[in-house]
Tab-separated table of C-alpha atoms in Angstrom:
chain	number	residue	atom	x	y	z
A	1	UNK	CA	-86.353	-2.181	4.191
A	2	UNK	CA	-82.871	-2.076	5.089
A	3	UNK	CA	-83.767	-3.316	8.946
A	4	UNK	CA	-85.787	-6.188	7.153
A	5	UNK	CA	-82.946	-7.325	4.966
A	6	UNK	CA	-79.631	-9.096	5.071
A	7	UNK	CA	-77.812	-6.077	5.205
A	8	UNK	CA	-74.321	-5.358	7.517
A	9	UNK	CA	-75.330	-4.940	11.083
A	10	UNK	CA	-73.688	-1.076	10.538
A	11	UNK	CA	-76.841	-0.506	7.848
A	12	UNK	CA	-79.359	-2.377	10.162
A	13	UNK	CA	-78.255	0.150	13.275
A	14	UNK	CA	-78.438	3.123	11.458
A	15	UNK	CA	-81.909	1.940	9.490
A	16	UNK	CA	-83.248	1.199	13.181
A	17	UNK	CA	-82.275	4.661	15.104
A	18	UNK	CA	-83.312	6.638	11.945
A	19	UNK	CA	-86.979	4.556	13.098
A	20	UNK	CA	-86.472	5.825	16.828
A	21	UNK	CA	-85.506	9.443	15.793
A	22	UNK	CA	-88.993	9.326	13.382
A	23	UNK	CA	-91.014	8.268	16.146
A	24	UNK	CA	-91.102	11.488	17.987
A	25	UNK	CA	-93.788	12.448	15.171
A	26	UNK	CA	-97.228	11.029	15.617
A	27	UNK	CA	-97.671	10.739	12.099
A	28	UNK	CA	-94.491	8.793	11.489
A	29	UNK	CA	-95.652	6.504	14.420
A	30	UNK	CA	-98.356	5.411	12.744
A	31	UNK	CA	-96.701	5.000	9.053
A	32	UNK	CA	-93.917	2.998	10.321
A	33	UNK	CA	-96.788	0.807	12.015
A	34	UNK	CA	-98.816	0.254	8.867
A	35	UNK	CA	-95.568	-0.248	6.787
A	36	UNK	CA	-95.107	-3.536	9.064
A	37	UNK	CA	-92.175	-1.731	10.911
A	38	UNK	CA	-93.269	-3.386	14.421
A	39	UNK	CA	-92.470	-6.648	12.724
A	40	UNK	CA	-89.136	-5.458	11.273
A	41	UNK	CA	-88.280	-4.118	14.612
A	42	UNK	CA	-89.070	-6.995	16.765
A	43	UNK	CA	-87.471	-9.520	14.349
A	44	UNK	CA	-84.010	-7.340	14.999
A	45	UNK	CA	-84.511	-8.065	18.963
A	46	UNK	CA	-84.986	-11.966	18.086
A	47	UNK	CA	-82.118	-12.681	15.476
A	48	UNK	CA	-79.763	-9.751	15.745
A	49	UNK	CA	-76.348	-10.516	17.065
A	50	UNK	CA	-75.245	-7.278	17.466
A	51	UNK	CA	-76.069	-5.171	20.691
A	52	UNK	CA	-76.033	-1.583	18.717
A	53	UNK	CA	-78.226	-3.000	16.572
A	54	UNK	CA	-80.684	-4.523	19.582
A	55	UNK	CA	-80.567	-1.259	21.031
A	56	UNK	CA	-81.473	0.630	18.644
A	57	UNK	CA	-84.161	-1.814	17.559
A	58	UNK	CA	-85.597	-1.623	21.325
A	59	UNK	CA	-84.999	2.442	21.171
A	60	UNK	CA	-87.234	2.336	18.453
A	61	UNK	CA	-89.534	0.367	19.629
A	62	UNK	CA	-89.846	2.123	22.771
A	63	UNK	CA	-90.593	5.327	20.696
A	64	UNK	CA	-93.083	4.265	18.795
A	65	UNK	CA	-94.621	2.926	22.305
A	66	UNK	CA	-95.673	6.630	22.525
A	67	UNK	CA	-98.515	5.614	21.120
A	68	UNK	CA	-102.057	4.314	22.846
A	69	UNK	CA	-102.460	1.825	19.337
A	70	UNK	CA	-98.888	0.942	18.912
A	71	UNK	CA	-99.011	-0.202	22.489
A	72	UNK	CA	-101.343	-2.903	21.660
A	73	UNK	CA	-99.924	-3.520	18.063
A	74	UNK	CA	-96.278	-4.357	19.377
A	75	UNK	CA	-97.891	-6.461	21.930
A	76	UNK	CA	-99.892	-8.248	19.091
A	77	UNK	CA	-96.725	-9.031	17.245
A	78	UNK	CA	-94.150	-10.479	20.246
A	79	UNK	CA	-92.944	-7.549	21.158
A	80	UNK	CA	-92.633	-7.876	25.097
A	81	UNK	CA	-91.386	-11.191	25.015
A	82	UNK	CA	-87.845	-10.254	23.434
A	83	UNK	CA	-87.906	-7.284	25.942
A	84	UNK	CA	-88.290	-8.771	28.739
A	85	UNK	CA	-85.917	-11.463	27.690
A	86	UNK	CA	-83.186	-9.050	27.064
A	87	UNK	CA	-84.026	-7.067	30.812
A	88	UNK	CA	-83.349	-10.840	31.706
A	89	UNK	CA	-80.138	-11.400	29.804
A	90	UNK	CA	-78.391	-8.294	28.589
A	91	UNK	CA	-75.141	-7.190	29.933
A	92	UNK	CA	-74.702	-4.297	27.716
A	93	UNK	CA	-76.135	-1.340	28.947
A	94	UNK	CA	-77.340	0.131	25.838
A	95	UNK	CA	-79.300	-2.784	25.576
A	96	UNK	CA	-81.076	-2.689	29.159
A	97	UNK	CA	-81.873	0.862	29.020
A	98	UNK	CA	-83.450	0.818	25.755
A	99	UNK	CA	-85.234	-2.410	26.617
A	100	UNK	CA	-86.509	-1.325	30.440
A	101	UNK	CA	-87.281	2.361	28.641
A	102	UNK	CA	-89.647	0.333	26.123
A	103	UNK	CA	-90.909	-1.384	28.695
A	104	UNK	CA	-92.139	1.294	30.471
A	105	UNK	CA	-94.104	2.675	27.597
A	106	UNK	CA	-95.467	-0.503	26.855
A	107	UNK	CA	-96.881	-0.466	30.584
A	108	UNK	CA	-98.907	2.648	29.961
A	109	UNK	CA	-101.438	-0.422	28.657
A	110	UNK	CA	-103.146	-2.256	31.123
A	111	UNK	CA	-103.394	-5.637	29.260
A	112	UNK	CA	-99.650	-5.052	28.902
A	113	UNK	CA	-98.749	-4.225	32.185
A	114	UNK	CA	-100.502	-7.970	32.984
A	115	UNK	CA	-98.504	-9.767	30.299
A	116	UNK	CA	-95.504	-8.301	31.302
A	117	UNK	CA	-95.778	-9.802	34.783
A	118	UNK	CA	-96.446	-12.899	33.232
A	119	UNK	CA	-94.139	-13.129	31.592
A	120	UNK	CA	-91.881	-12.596	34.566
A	121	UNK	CA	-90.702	-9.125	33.757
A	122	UNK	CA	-90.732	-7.736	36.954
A	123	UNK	CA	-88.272	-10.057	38.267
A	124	UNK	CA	-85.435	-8.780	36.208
A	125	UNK	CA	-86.279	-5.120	36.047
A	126	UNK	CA	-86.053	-5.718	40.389
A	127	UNK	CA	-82.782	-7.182	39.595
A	128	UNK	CA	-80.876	-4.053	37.591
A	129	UNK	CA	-82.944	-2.001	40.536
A	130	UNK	CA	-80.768	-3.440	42.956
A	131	UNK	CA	-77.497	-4.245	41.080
A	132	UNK	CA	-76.855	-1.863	37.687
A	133	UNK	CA	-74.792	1.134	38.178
A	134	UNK	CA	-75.520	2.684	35.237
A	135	UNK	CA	-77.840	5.991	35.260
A	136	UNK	CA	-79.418	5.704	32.604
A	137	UNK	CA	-80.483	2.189	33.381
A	138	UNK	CA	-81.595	2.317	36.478
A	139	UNK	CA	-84.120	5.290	35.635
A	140	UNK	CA	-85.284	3.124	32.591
A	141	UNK	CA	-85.673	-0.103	34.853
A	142	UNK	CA	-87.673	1.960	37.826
A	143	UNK	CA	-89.837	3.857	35.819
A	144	UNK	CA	-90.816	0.715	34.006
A	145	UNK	CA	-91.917	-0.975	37.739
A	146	UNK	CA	-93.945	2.255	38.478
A	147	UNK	CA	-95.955	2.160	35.287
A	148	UNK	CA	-96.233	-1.671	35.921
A	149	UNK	CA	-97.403	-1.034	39.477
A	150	UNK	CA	-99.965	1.514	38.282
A	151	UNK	CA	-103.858	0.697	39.058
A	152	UNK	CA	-102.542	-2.905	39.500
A	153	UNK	CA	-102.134	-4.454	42.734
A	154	UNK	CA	-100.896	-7.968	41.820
A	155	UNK	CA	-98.097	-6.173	40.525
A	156	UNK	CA	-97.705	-4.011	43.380
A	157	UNK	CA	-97.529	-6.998	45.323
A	158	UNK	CA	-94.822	-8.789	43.248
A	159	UNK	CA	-92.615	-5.455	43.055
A	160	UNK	CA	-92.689	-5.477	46.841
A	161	UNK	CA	-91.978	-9.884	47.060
A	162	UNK	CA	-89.551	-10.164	44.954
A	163	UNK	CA	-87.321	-7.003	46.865
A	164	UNK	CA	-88.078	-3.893	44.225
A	165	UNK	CA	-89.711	-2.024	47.242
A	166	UNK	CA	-86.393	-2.256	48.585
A	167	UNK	CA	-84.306	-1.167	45.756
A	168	UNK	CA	-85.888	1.499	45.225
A	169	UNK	CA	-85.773	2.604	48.679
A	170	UNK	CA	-82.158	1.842	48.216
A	171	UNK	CA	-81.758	3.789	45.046
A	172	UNK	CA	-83.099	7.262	47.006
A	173	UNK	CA	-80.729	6.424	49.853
A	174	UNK	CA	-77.549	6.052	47.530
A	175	UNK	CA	-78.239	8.026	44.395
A	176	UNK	CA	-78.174	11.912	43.785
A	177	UNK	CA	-78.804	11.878	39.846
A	178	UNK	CA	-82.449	13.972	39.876
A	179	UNK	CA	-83.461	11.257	36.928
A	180	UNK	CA	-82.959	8.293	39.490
A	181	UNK	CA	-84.961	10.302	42.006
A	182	UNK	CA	-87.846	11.026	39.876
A	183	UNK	CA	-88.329	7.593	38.318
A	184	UNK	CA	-87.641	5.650	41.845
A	185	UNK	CA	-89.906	8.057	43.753
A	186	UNK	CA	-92.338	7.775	40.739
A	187	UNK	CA	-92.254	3.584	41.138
A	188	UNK	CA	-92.255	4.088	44.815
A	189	UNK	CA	-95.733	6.407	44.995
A	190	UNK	CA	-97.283	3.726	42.614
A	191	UNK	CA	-96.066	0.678	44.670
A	192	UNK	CA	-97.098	2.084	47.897
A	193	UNK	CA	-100.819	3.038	46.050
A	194	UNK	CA	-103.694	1.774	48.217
A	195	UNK	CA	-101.449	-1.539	49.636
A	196	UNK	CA	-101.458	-1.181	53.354
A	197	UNK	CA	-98.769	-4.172	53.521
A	198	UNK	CA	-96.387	-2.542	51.229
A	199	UNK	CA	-96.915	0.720	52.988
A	200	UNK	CA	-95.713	-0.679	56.453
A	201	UNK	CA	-92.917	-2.322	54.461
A	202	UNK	CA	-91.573	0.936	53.159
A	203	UNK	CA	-92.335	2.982	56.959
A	204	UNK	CA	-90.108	-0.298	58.257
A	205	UNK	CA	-86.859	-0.070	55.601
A	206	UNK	CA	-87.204	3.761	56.907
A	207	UNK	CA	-88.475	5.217	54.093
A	208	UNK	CA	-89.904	8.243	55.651
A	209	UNK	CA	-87.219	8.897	56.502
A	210	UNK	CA	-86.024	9.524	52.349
């Protein structure tokens, strides 16, 4: 209750990563579901003021992403919108990691992987790609292109237009962190996946060469 109220934004953070910490148990998943703790959670991303408090909410979210129904359930109740608005928007990297990280779960769902596209969420996950230097959110942002690319070739395609096939390209060239690797090699297998014009882009920006 203490997310849902008016509480300080101190008592909001701390209610919302006690959620994300109880989300690493299946059963608490699904209770904090059926309490109406999506709700709670994505009414934090769309009022809060406070970016510990968004970050936490989106941590939280993310966790409880973990989950095949909560997937569709945080879809149901607007929960990619404020996500993908905050990937969009966000200068605080707490923010942006926890968002792109939620993100990415979310994506494990095919009818979210669409939505997210339409709702433009490539474009700004492409964007940190190419310009955060933050670790942590750059392996958030390119795993969540890889599990948007995955089994889904209009995405593949938009990764690849609107220059993610080159930032990640970029990001094996210029980054040594072994998280980086794995989640822009991940993206880059998926984007590459049965697309024989996104294939000869990646041969052409040398990425055999990687």
């Amino acid at each position: 209750k203490h997310c849902a109220s008016k509480d300080a934004p101190g008592v909001q953070e701390n209610a919302a990563a006690a959620l994300a910490n109880l989300a690493d148990d299946p059963t608490c998943r699904e209770r904090v579901s059926s309490c109406g703790g999506l709700e709670v959670l994505v009414n934090l991303l769309n009022n809060s003021q406070t970016d510990s408090v968004v970050a936490c909410a989106a941590a939280a979210l993310g966790n409880l992403a973990d989950d095949d129904q909560n997937r569709v359930s945080i879809a149901k109740v607007g929960g990619l919108e404020p996500l993908v608005r905050l990937c969009a928007s966000s200068i605080n990297d707490s923010v942006l990691e926890s968002s792109a990280a939620a993100l990415a779960n979310l994506a494990y769902n095919d009818d979210n992987r669409k939505r997210i596209a339409q709702l433009t969420g490539i474009e700004p996950l492409v964007w940190l790609c190419a310009h955060s230097k933050s670790e942590a959110v750059l392996e958030s942002a390119a795993a969540a292109l890889g599990n948007l690319a995955y089994y889904n070739d209009l995405n593949r395609i938009k990764v690849a237009e609107t220059g993610g096939l080159q930032a990640l390209v970029s990001l094996c060239e210029e980054w040594s962190s072994e998280a980086v690797l794995e989640a822009a090699c991940g993206a880059l297998r998926h984007v590459v996946y049965n697309n024989d014009s996104n294939r000869m882009k990646f041969v052409k920006m040398g990425g055999l060469d990687l």
